[in-house]
Structure formats: structure tokens, C-alpha cells
Tab-separated table of N, CA, C and O in Angstrom:
chain	number	residue	atom	x	y	z
A	22	UNK	N	107.324	85.663	81.664
A	22	UNK	CA	108.349	84.630	82.432
A	22	UNK	C	107.741	84.560	83.835
A	22	UNK	O	107.629	85.720	84.616
A	23	UNK	N	107.278	83.399	84.333
A	23	UNK	CA	106.909	83.639	85.889
A	23	UNK	C	107.871	83.289	86.760
A	23	UNK	O	108.904	83.125	86.455
A	24	UNK	N	107.833	83.740	88.131
A	24	UNK	CA	108.606	83.855	88.878
A	24	UNK	C	108.295	82.639	89.776
A	24	UNK	O	106.983	82.512	90.289
A	25	UNK	N	109.284	81.899	90.698
A	25	UNK	CA	108.983	80.965	91.686
A	25	UNK	C	109.066	81.994	93.198
A	25	UNK	O	109.720	82.318	93.062
A	26	UNK	N	107.921	81.647	93.895
A	26	UNK	CA	107.929	82.445	95.088
A	26	UNK	C	109.546	82.071	95.974
A	26	UNK	O	110.020	80.711	95.710
A	27	UNK	N	109.928	82.659	96.822
A	27	UNK	CA	111.306	82.409	97.381
A	27	UNK	C	110.747	81.051	98.393
A	27	UNK	O	112.144	80.544	98.398
A	28	UNK	N	109.857	80.836	98.866
A	28	UNK	CA	109.991	79.862	99.640
A	28	UNK	C	109.425	78.604	98.860
A	28	UNK	O	109.485	77.452	99.644
A	29	UNK	N	109.254	78.337	97.609
A	29	UNK	CA	108.960	77.250	97.077
A	29	UNK	C	110.059	76.282	96.507
A	29	UNK	O	111.034	77.120	96.293
A	30	UNK	N	110.051	74.823	96.576
A	30	UNK	CA	111.090	74.103	95.985
A	30	UNK	C	111.682	74.625	94.678
A	30	UNK	O	110.461	74.792	93.838
A	31	UNK	N	112.876	74.494	94.263
A	31	UNK	CA	113.106	74.726	93.121
A	31	UNK	C	113.680	73.449	92.400
A	31	UNK	O	114.128	72.571	93.040
A	32	UNK	N	113.391	73.402	90.869
A	32	UNK	CA	113.508	71.948	90.518
A	32	UNK	C	114.850	71.815	90.151
A	32	UNK	O	115.250	70.812	89.986
A	33	UNK	N	115.990	72.764	90.189
A	33	UNK	CA	117.391	72.589	90.091
A	33	UNK	C	117.951	73.624	90.929
A	33	UNK	O	117.432	74.328	91.665
A	34	UNK	N	119.293	73.253	90.920
A	34	UNK	CA	120.017	73.920	91.957
A	34	UNK	C	121.339	74.138	91.239
A	34	UNK	O	121.736	73.305	90.875
A	35	UNK	N	121.650	75.264	91.566
A	35	UNK	CA	122.946	75.544	91.206
A	35	UNK	C	124.093	75.616	92.477
A	35	UNK	O	123.392	76.579	93.330
A	36	UNK	N	125.054	75.248	92.381
A	36	UNK	CA	126.101	75.252	93.259
A	36	UNK	C	127.313	76.166	92.749
A	36	UNK	O	127.755	75.695	92.116
A	37	UNK	N	127.315	77.092	93.512
A	37	UNK	CA	128.299	78.496	92.815
A	37	UNK	C	129.695	77.683	93.196
A	37	UNK	O	130.238	77.164	93.985
A	38	UNK	N	130.832	78.254	92.318
A	38	UNK	CA	132.022	77.922	92.923
A	38	UNK	C	132.422	78.498	94.332
A	38	UNK	O	133.252	77.471	95.022
A	39	UNK	N	131.963	79.455	94.952
A	39	UNK	CA	132.187	79.597	96.138
A	39	UNK	C	131.919	78.760	97.270
A	39	UNK	O	131.969	79.127	98.405
A	40	UNK	N	130.784	78.412	97.000
A	40	UNK	CA	129.827	77.306	97.429
A	40	UNK	C	130.287	75.669	97.879
A	40	UNK	O	130.116	75.081	98.526
A	41	UNK	N	131.766	75.464	97.167
A	41	UNK	CA	132.292	74.054	96.974
A	41	UNK	C	132.880	74.076	98.412
A	41	UNK	O	133.283	74.776	98.969
A	42	UNK	N	132.904	72.630	98.752
A	42	UNK	CA	133.378	72.475	100.248
A	42	UNK	C	134.550	71.450	100.195
A	42	UNK	O	134.421	70.320	99.193
A	43	UNK	N	135.541	71.828	100.606
A	43	UNK	CA	136.999	70.942	100.806
A	43	UNK	C	136.492	69.527	101.318
A	43	UNK	O	135.508	69.406	102.180
A	44	UNK	N	136.840	68.596	100.323
A	44	UNK	CA	136.340	67.097	100.699
A	44	UNK	C	137.706	66.027	100.540
A	44	UNK	O	138.494	66.429	99.413
A	45	UNK	N	137.527	64.918	101.252
A	45	UNK	CA	138.270	63.750	100.707
A	45	UNK	C	139.634	63.965	100.866
A	45	UNK	O	140.138	63.960	99.652
A	46	UNK	N	140.195	64.648	101.397
A	46	UNK	CA	141.589	64.781	101.304
A	46	UNK	C	142.643	63.675	101.233
A	46	UNK	O	142.391	62.691	101.728
A	47	UNK	N	143.536	64.000	100.209
A	47	UNK	CA	144.947	63.217	99.674
A	47	UNK	C	145.358	64.156	99.203
A	47	UNK	O	145.556	65.013	98.780
A	48	UNK	N	146.953	63.863	100.179
A	48	UNK	CA	147.880	64.791	99.856
A	48	UNK	C	148.519	64.997	98.447
A	48	UNK	O	148.178	64.189	97.470
A	49	UNK	N	148.654	66.204	98.097
A	49	UNK	CA	149.246	66.746	96.746
A	49	UNK	C	148.047	67.233	95.874
A	49	UNK	O	148.278	67.642	94.655
A	50	UNK	N	146.852	67.107	96.157
A	50	UNK	CA	145.669	67.446	95.703
A	50	UNK	C	144.884	68.102	96.530
A	50	UNK	O	144.725	68.076	97.464
A	51	UNK	N	143.944	68.975	95.737
A	51	UNK	CA	142.772	69.863	96.476
A	51	UNK	C	141.386	69.346	95.703
A	51	UNK	O	141.222	69.729	94.839
A	52	UNK	N	140.553	68.500	96.578
A	52	UNK	CA	139.283	68.362	96.201
A	52	UNK	C	138.193	69.070	96.754
A	52	UNK	O	138.401	69.071	97.841
A	53	UNK	N	137.311	69.564	96.011
A	53	UNK	CA	136.005	70.431	96.528
A	53	UNK	C	134.837	69.246	95.941
A	53	UNK	O	134.942	69.039	94.968
A	54	UNK	N	133.898	69.055	96.904
A	54	UNK	CA	132.796	68.684	96.800
A	54	UNK	C	131.562	69.768	96.200
A	54	UNK	O	131.391	70.502	96.930
A	55	UNK	N	130.841	69.251	95.230
A	55	UNK	CA	129.955	70.524	94.699
A	55	UNK	C	128.564	69.509	95.422
A	55	UNK	O	127.668	70.427	95.859
A	56	UNK	N	128.429	68.250	95.239
A	56	UNK	CA	127.313	67.551	95.700
A	56	UNK	C	127.474	65.969	95.924
A	56	UNK	O	128.411	65.691	95.287
A	57	UNK	N	126.831	65.697	96.934
A	57	UNK	CA	126.935	64.056	97.327
A	57	UNK	C	125.389	63.872	97.574
A	57	UNK	O	124.602	64.234	98.624
A	58	UNK	N	124.829	62.793	96.481
A	58	UNK	CA	123.485	62.240	96.801
A	58	UNK	C	123.596	60.768	96.610
A	58	UNK	O	124.894	60.307	96.206
A	59	UNK	N	122.740	59.874	97.033
A	59	UNK	CA	122.967	58.643	96.936
A	59	UNK	C	123.337	57.996	95.655
A	59	UNK	O	122.680	58.589	94.543
A	60	UNK	N	124.314	57.588	95.333
A	60	UNK	CA	124.844	57.031	94.077
A	60	UNK	C	125.562	58.082	93.350
A	60	UNK	O	126.290	57.559	92.313
A	61	UNK	N	126.088	59.258	93.906
A	61	UNK	CA	126.485	60.232	93.156
A	61	UNK	C	127.285	61.274	93.786
A	61	UNK	O	126.866	61.766	94.779
A	62	UNK	N	128.562	61.514	93.680
A	62	UNK	CA	129.491	62.296	94.154
A	62	UNK	C	129.925	63.116	93.058
A	62	UNK	O	130.715	62.823	92.127
A	63	UNK	N	129.926	64.444	93.138
A	63	UNK	CA	130.453	65.341	92.003
A	63	UNK	C	131.455	66.679	92.862
A	63	UNK	O	130.868	67.166	93.647
A	64	UNK	N	132.409	66.954	92.019
A	64	UNK	CA	133.169	68.313	92.442
A	64	UNK	C	134.333	68.217	91.633
A	64	UNK	O	134.308	68.038	90.549
A	65	UNK	N	135.609	68.899	91.769
A	65	UNK	CA	136.794	69.318	91.480
A	65	UNK	C	137.672	68.784	92.117
A	65	UNK	O	137.974	68.620	93.113
A	66	UNK	N	139.055	68.831	91.501
A	66	UNK	CA	140.319	68.856	91.743
A	66	UNK	C	141.117	69.358	91.222
A	66	UNK	O	141.292	69.854	90.086
A	67	UNK	N	141.927	70.109	92.196
A	67	UNK	CA	143.298	71.172	91.725
A	67	UNK	C	144.237	70.348	92.098
A	67	UNK	O	144.551	69.952	93.178
A	68	UNK	N	145.529	70.021	91.020
A	68	UNK	CA	146.915	69.773	91.148
A	68	UNK	C	147.816	70.575	90.959
A	68	UNK	O	147.655	71.339	89.752
A	69	UNK	N	148.391	71.384	91.980
A	69	UNK	CA	149.559	72.339	91.590
A	69	UNK	C	150.645	71.882	90.533
A	69	UNK	O	150.950	70.734	90.743
A	70	UNK	N	151.513	72.720	89.908
A	70	UNK	CA	152.458	72.367	89.238
A	70	UNK	C	153.391	71.130	89.867
A	70	UNK	O	153.761	71.961	90.920
A	71	UNK	N	154.062	70.176	89.373
A	71	UNK	CA	154.947	69.574	90.226
A	71	UNK	C	154.721	68.580	91.212
A	71	UNK	O	155.425	67.890	91.712
A	72	UNK	N	153.515	68.871	91.834
A	72	UNK	CA	152.916	67.948	92.777
A	72	UNK	C	152.405	66.445	92.553
A	72	UNK	O	152.148	66.599	91.255
A	73	UNK	N	152.594	65.910	93.124
A	73	UNK	CA	152.279	64.303	92.930
A	73	UNK	C	151.338	63.899	94.170
A	73	UNK	O	151.621	63.962	95.324
A	74	UNK	N	150.003	63.192	93.912
A	74	UNK	CA	149.380	63.143	94.999
A	74	UNK	C	149.752	61.792	95.538
A	74	UNK	O	150.565	60.974	95.209
A	75	UNK	N	149.142	61.399	96.955
A	75	UNK	CA	149.296	60.180	97.625
A	75	UNK	C	148.630	58.844	96.655
A	75	UNK	O	147.667	59.401	95.944
A	76	UNK	N	148.921	57.911	97.213
A	76	UNK	CA	148.331	56.594	96.356
A	76	UNK	C	146.753	56.387	97.039
A	76	UNK	O	146.778	56.838	98.392
A	77	UNK	N	145.945	56.188	96.455
A	77	UNK	CA	144.321	56.153	96.826
A	77	UNK	C	143.624	55.527	95.567
A	77	UNK	O	144.067	55.086	94.900
A	78	UNK	N	142.681	54.827	95.919
A	78	UNK	CA	141.188	54.471	95.236
A	78	UNK	C	140.009	55.094	95.870
A	78	UNK	O	139.863	55.644	96.729
A	79	UNK	N	138.713	54.618	95.076
A	79	UNK	CA	137.573	55.073	95.313
A	79	UNK	C	136.617	54.136	95.521
A	79	UNK	O	135.496	54.181	95.114
A	80	UNK	N	136.982	52.968	96.285
A	80	UNK	CA	136.093	51.763	97.008
A	80	UNK	C	135.414	51.339	95.658
A	80	UNK	O	136.249	51.056	94.474
A	81	UNK	N	133.980	51.457	95.742
A	81	UNK	CA	133.318	50.633	94.652
A	81	UNK	C	132.663	51.825	93.551
A	81	UNK	O	131.883	51.334	92.797
A	82	UNK	N	133.375	52.757	93.818
A	82	UNK	CA	132.694	54.002	92.876
A	82	UNK	C	133.675	53.873	91.648
A	82	UNK	O	134.770	53.724	91.750
A	83	UNK	N	132.791	54.092	90.488
A	83	UNK	CA	133.504	54.530	89.250
A	83	UNK	C	133.833	55.840	89.157
A	83	UNK	O	132.966	56.717	89.476
A	84	UNK	N	135.028	56.389	88.864
A	84	UNK	CA	135.083	57.765	88.734
A	84	UNK	C	135.486	58.381	87.363
A	84	UNK	O	136.037	57.706	86.748
A	85	UNK	N	134.763	59.295	86.959
A	85	UNK	CA	134.957	59.906	85.968
A	85	UNK	C	135.672	61.301	85.876
A	85	UNK	O	134.967	62.108	86.665
A	86	UNK	N	136.690	61.714	85.357
A	86	UNK	CA	137.137	63.021	85.342
A	86	UNK	C	137.240	63.673	83.916
A	86	UNK	O	137.473	63.074	83.071
A	87	UNK	N	136.920	65.044	83.822
A	87	UNK	CA	137.056	65.982	82.874
A	87	UNK	C	137.917	66.891	82.959
A	87	UNK	O	138.102	67.714	83.762
A	88	UNK	N	139.155	67.100	82.086
A	88	UNK	CA	140.216	67.895	82.577
A	88	UNK	C	139.828	69.173	81.724
A	88	UNK	O	139.666	69.184	80.353
A	89	UNK	N	139.762	70.262	82.536
A	89	UNK	CA	139.326	71.516	82.008
A	89	UNK	C	140.577	72.494	81.895
A	89	UNK	O	140.878	73.154	80.954
A	90	UNK	N	141.831	72.143	82.650
A	90	UNK	CA	143.065	73.130	82.421
A	90	UNK	C	144.148	72.070	82.690
A	90	UNK	O	143.943	71.478	83.961
A	91	UNK	N	145.184	72.377	82.208
A	91	UNK	CA	146.442	71.697	82.751
A	91	UNK	C	146.649	70.413	82.212
A	91	UNK	O	145.953	69.849	81.357
A	92	UNK	N	147.609	69.711	82.705
A	92	UNK	CA	147.892	68.043	82.646
A	92	UNK	C	147.292	67.566	83.794
A	92	UNK	O	147.883	67.590	84.947
A	93	UNK	N	146.836	66.438	83.694
A	93	UNK	CA	146.339	65.516	84.761
A	93	UNK	C	147.136	63.921	84.598
A	93	UNK	O	146.584	63.429	83.337
A	94	UNK	N	148.237	63.793	85.239
A	94	UNK	CA	149.018	62.766	84.811
A	94	UNK	C	148.476	61.331	85.835
A	94	UNK	O	148.324	61.718	86.857
A	95	UNK	N	148.075	60.348	85.314
A	95	UNK	CA	147.891	59.276	86.322
A	95	UNK	C	148.839	57.841	86.340
A	95	UNK	O	149.113	57.561	84.927
A	96	UNK	N	149.178	57.498	87.118
A	96	UNK	CA	149.676	56.184	87.362
A	96	UNK	C	148.831	55.231	88.115
A	96	UNK	O	148.072	55.888	89.043
A	97	UNK	N	148.959	54.014	87.794
A	97	UNK	CA	147.946	53.101	88.394
A	97	UNK	C	148.135	51.577	88.589
A	97	UNK	O	149.377	51.381	87.938
A	98	UNK	N	147.488	50.685	89.499
A	98	UNK	CA	148.089	49.513	89.807
A	98	UNK	C	148.134	48.542	88.223
A	98	UNK	O	147.145	48.735	87.629
A	99	UNK	N	149.135	47.846	88.000
A	99	UNK	CA	149.120	46.888	87.333
A	99	UNK	C	149.629	47.203	85.744
A	99	UNK	O	149.735	46.812	84.950
A	100	UNK	N	150.055	48.559	85.835
A	100	UNK	CA	150.272	49.344	84.186
A	100	UNK	C	151.583	50.038	84.642
A	100	UNK	O	151.545	51.010	85.350
A	101	UNK	N	152.552	49.849	83.947
A	101	UNK	CA	153.827	50.553	83.962
A	101	UNK	C	153.852	51.827	83.371
A	101	UNK	O	152.710	52.093	82.468
A	102	UNK	N	154.402	52.767	83.712
A	102	UNK	CA	154.509	54.299	83.095
A	102	UNK	C	153.362	54.984	83.903
A	102	UNK	O	152.825	54.841	84.860
A	103	UNK	N	152.703	55.661	82.793
A	103	UNK	CA	151.822	56.639	83.303
A	103	UNK	C	150.791	57.176	81.919
A	103	UNK	O	151.278	56.773	80.796
A	104	UNK	N	149.726	57.650	82.226
A	104	UNK	CA	149.085	58.292	81.179
A	104	UNK	C	148.640	59.899	81.158
A	104	UNK	O	148.783	60.246	82.557
A	105	UNK	N	148.750	60.705	80.302
A	105	UNK	CA	148.396	62.143	80.755
A	105	UNK	C	146.962	62.489	79.864
A	105	UNK	O	146.715	61.877	78.806
A	106	UNK	N	146.358	63.176	80.557
A	106	UNK	CA	145.154	63.665	80.071
A	106	UNK	C	145.395	65.082	80.210
A	106	UNK	O	145.640	65.950	80.786
A	107	UNK	N	144.728	65.773	78.882
A	107	UNK	CA	144.738	67.182	78.612
A	107	UNK	C	143.333	67.900	78.164
A	107	UNK	O	142.282	67.133	78.449
A	108	UNK	N	143.105	69.229	78.417
A	108	UNK	CA	141.844	69.752	78.338
A	108	UNK	C	141.126	69.232	77.383
A	108	UNK	O	141.351	68.898	76.430
A	109	UNK	N	139.687	68.837	77.776
A	109	UNK	CA	139.039	68.238	76.723
A	109	UNK	C	138.551	66.918	76.852
A	109	UNK	O	138.049	66.154	76.306
A	110	UNK	N	139.494	66.054	77.836
A	110	UNK	CA	139.714	64.806	77.931
A	110	UNK	C	138.975	64.397	79.075
A	110	UNK	O	139.012	65.118	79.908
A	111	UNK	N	138.355	63.104	78.804
A	111	UNK	CA	137.653	62.271	79.981
A	111	UNK	C	138.828	61.222	80.279
A	111	UNK	O	139.506	60.308	79.426
A	112	UNK	N	138.601	60.820	81.681
A	112	UNK	CA	139.511	59.792	82.433
A	112	UNK	C	138.583	59.176	83.061
A	112	UNK	O	137.372	59.546	84.072
A	113	UNK	N	138.420	57.466	83.068
A	113	UNK	CA	137.668	56.740	83.734
A	113	UNK	C	138.834	56.194	84.521
A	113	UNK	O	139.677	55.153	84.118
A	114	UNK	N	138.090	55.707	86.068
A	114	UNK	CA	138.953	55.145	86.840
A	114	UNK	C	138.124	54.393	87.403
A	114	UNK	O	136.917	54.375	88.179
A	115	UNK	N	138.234	52.670	87.410
A	115	UNK	CA	137.440	51.753	87.688
A	115	UNK	C	137.407	51.708	89.019
A	115	UNK	O	138.167	52.093	89.811
A	116	UNK	N	136.300	51.037	89.813
A	116	UNK	CA	136.355	50.928	91.305
A	116	UNK	C	137.480	50.363	91.520
A	116	UNK	O	138.071	49.086	91.063
A	117	UNK	N	138.187	50.633	93.019
A	117	UNK	CA	139.212	49.942	93.894
A	117	UNK	C	140.300	50.079	93.019
A	117	UNK	O	141.471	49.317	93.401
A	118	UNK	N	140.658	50.893	92.066
A	118	UNK	CA	141.992	50.708	91.432
A	118	UNK	C	142.761	51.870	92.224
A	118	UNK	O	142.847	53.024	92.009
A	119	UNK	N	143.821	51.302	92.533
A	119	UNK	CA	144.666	51.891	93.427
A	119	UNK	C	145.504	53.034	92.224
A	119	UNK	O	146.441	52.636	91.134
A	120	UNK	N	145.551	54.400	92.492
A	120	UNK	CA	146.374	55.114	91.622
A	120	UNK	C	146.775	56.452	92.199
A	120	UNK	O	146.413	56.817	93.628
A	121	UNK	N	147.532	57.263	91.678
A	121	UNK	CA	148.032	58.446	91.994
A	121	UNK	C	147.802	59.657	90.748
A	121	UNK	O	148.184	59.000	89.735
A	122	UNK	N	147.564	61.013	91.011
A	122	UNK	CA	147.728	61.924	89.989
A	122	UNK	C	148.757	62.829	90.289
A	122	UNK	O	149.394	62.981	91.263
A	123	UNK	N	149.217	63.332	89.256
A	123	UNK	CA	150.374	64.428	89.432
A	123	UNK	C	150.257	65.241	88.342
A	123	UNK	O	149.343	65.087	87.447
A	124	UNK	N	150.832	66.435	88.273
A	124	UNK	CA	150.824	67.539	87.548
A	124	UNK	C	152.367	67.784	86.867
A	124	UNK	O	152.968	68.523	87.477
A	125	UNK	N	152.747	67.393	85.833
A	125	UNK	CA	153.944	67.709	85.177
A	125	UNK	C	154.148	69.312	84.490
A	125	UNK	O	154.899	69.526	83.898
A	126	UNK	N	152.904	69.920	84.225
A	126	UNK	CA	152.961	70.837	83.640
A	126	UNK	C	153.425	72.179	84.687
A	126	UNK	O	153.892	72.265	85.773
A	127	UNK	N	153.022	73.423	83.940
A	127	UNK	CA	153.696	74.606	84.727
A	127	UNK	C	152.630	75.832	85.229
A	127	UNK	O	152.769	76.698	85.698
A	128	UNK	N	151.263	74.712	85.276
A	128	UNK	CA	150.301	75.493	85.632
A	128	UNK	C	149.298	74.631	86.547
A	128	UNK	O	149.457	73.365	86.243
A	129	UNK	N	148.238	75.186	87.451
A	129	UNK	CA	147.673	74.058	88.215
A	129	UNK	C	146.727	73.476	87.123
A	129	UNK	O	146.300	73.990	86.322
A	130	UNK	N	146.418	72.265	87.623
A	130	UNK	CA	145.459	71.499	86.719
A	130	UNK	C	144.307	71.558	87.531
A	130	UNK	O	144.193	71.506	88.727
A	131	UNK	N	143.047	71.653	86.616
A	131	UNK	CA	141.545	71.426	86.976
A	131	UNK	C	140.823	70.218	86.470
A	131	UNK	O	140.913	70.250	85.110
A	132	UNK	N	140.258	69.525	87.292
A	132	UNK	CA	139.386	68.975	86.592
A	132	UNK	C	137.974	68.710	87.425
A	132	UNK	O	138.023	68.603	88.527
A	133	UNK	N	137.403	68.083	86.633
A	133	UNK	CA	135.647	68.146	87.220
A	133	UNK	C	135.247	66.664	87.348
A	133	UNK	O	135.791	66.011	86.470
A	134	UNK	N	135.056	66.042	88.569
A	134	UNK	CA	134.956	64.741	88.876
A	134	UNK	C	133.534	64.468	89.017
A	134	UNK	O	132.682	65.105	89.928
A	135	UNK	N	133.196	63.242	88.681
A	135	UNK	CA	131.687	62.505	88.903
A	135	UNK	C	131.872	61.008	89.411
A	135	UNK	O	132.727	60.442	88.368
A	136	UNK	N	131.514	60.762	90.402
A	136	UNK	CA	131.591	59.447	90.846
A	136	UNK	C	130.268	58.637	91.140
A	136	UNK	O	129.510	59.127	91.633
A	137	UNK	N	129.928	57.501	90.357
A	137	UNK	CA	129.057	56.998	90.507
A	137	UNK	C	128.913	55.852	91.312
A	137	UNK	O	130.304	54.958	91.383
A	138	UNK	N	128.410	55.545	92.615
A	138	UNK	CA	128.379	54.529	93.314
A	138	UNK	C	127.909	54.787	94.823
A	138	UNK	O	127.764	55.996	95.102
A	139	UNK	N	128.128	53.757	95.536
A	139	UNK	CA	127.905	54.201	97.097
A	139	UNK	C	128.911	53.804	98.057
A	139	UNK	O	128.777	53.859	99.218
A	140	UNK	N	129.902	53.719	97.563
A	140	UNK	CA	131.433	53.362	98.397
A	140	UNK	C	131.676	54.635	99.009
A	140	UNK	O	131.166	55.795	98.622
A	141	UNK	N	132.632	54.758	99.888
A	141	UNK	CA	133.360	55.685	100.442
A	141	UNK	C	134.235	56.188	99.224
A	141	UNK	O	135.007	55.897	98.424
A	142	UNK	N	133.921	57.905	99.082
A	142	UNK	CA	134.586	58.577	98.159
A	142	UNK	C	136.304	58.202	97.882
A	142	UNK	O	136.464	58.495	96.712
A	143	UNK	N	136.871	58.429	99.170
A	143	UNK	CA	138.118	58.203	98.780
A	143	UNK	C	138.932	57.083	99.749
A	143	UNK	O	138.638	57.836	101.224
A	144	UNK	N	139.621	56.124	99.512
A	144	UNK	CA	140.539	55.517	100.461
A	144	UNK	C	142.156	55.738	100.418
A	144	UNK	O	142.495	55.217	99.130
A	145	UNK	N	142.721	56.205	100.854
A	145	UNK	CA	144.143	56.597	101.112
A	145	UNK	C	144.728	55.170	101.246
A	145	UNK	O	144.522	54.831	102.359
A	146	UNK	N	145.760	54.838	100.828
A	146	UNK	CA	146.611	53.877	100.902
A	146	UNK	C	148.016	54.185	101.660
A	146	UNK	O	148.579	55.110	100.871
A	147	UNK	N	148.817	53.308	102.106
A	147	UNK	CA	149.937	53.515	102.406
A	147	UNK	C	151.398	53.134	101.677
A	147	UNK	O	152.476	53.639	101.800
A	148	UNK	N	151.091	52.515	100.540
A	148	UNK	CA	152.171	51.901	99.503
A	148	UNK	C	151.767	52.226	98.226
A	148	UNK	O	150.647	52.066	98.028
A	149	UNK	N	152.832	52.022	97.586
A	149	UNK	CA	152.739	51.969	95.622
A	149	UNK	C	152.451	50.864	95.542
A	149	UNK	O	152.580	49.663	96.129
A	150	UNK	N	151.329	50.559	94.339
A	150	UNK	CA	150.901	49.358	93.966
A	150	UNK	C	151.960	48.740	93.058
A	150	UNK	O	153.123	49.549	92.449
A	151	UNK	N	152.492	47.390	92.644
A	151	UNK	CA	152.981	46.964	91.600
A	151	UNK	C	152.689	47.675	90.471
A	151	UNK	O	151.143	47.585	89.986
A	152	UNK	N	153.337	48.268	89.212
A	152	UNK	CA	154.970	48.015	89.295
A	152	UNK	C	155.548	49.172	89.820
A	152	UNK	O	156.481	49.514	89.662
A	153	UNK	N	154.782	49.797	90.559
A	153	UNK	CA	155.389	51.632	90.960
A	153	UNK	C	155.883	51.296	92.319
A	153	UNK	O	156.660	52.389	92.884
A	154	UNK	N	156.334	50.123	92.967
A	154	UNK	CA	157.018	50.182	94.200
A	154	UNK	C	158.402	50.391	93.906
A	154	UNK	O	159.097	50.129	93.109
């Protein structure tokens, strides 16, 4: 097996958990960025048990979340009630959809996020949308 010289460019990059960077703050959740390149943002989000995030959207980006651990509860504009996602579930959040996440479980939830688009990664809003006002 051949070795790549230390100064040669690598065809792939591994971002270690310890190298994640706190990013895009929204009250009630901890987002960490693994990478951001034109058209793609990827990272994780942790929500503690009983926590409820602030209302926000992701500008022109489509967000995909994969639930690794715990329960990810989402409420969004135009839809009464909520949906719960569990380990192994994927969630799609369309562009500019005002929403918030919470964790009704008894352990921290962890989800992997991938956002496609070139908008602002997170836009926090001051008020709940209908029908959650």
C-alpha cells in the first residue's frame, strides 16, 4: 500500500469530532459545523432533554437532518402540532420554513445536518409563526 507524502494534497478530508466548530447559534440547541463549502453546510446539532429552540429558518437552504440519538421534535409554520423523528429517521426542512426543534426525551438528541444552497445558514426570528402564536 503506497503512502502519500505529508505535504501532498489529500483526495479526502476527515473532520474529527474534536475539530467541529460551534456555529449558527439558536437558543436551546448546540450546532457544530464540520464543513462549509459553496452550496453545502454540514455538521451536527445537540438538543438537551426538555430544551426548546428558538424559532428560525435557513434562508434559501434545504436542510436534511439524520437523527442519530434521542427524539427530535419539530414544529413549523402552517402546520398545527408537531412531528417527532427518532434514530434512523431523516427530516427535510424546505427553504425559508420557520420552525423550532425540541427534545421531549430523557437523553440529549443528536442529529447530523446537511444543508444545500448558498443562503445564510441560520436566520433566527423573534416570533412564532401561525398556528403556533
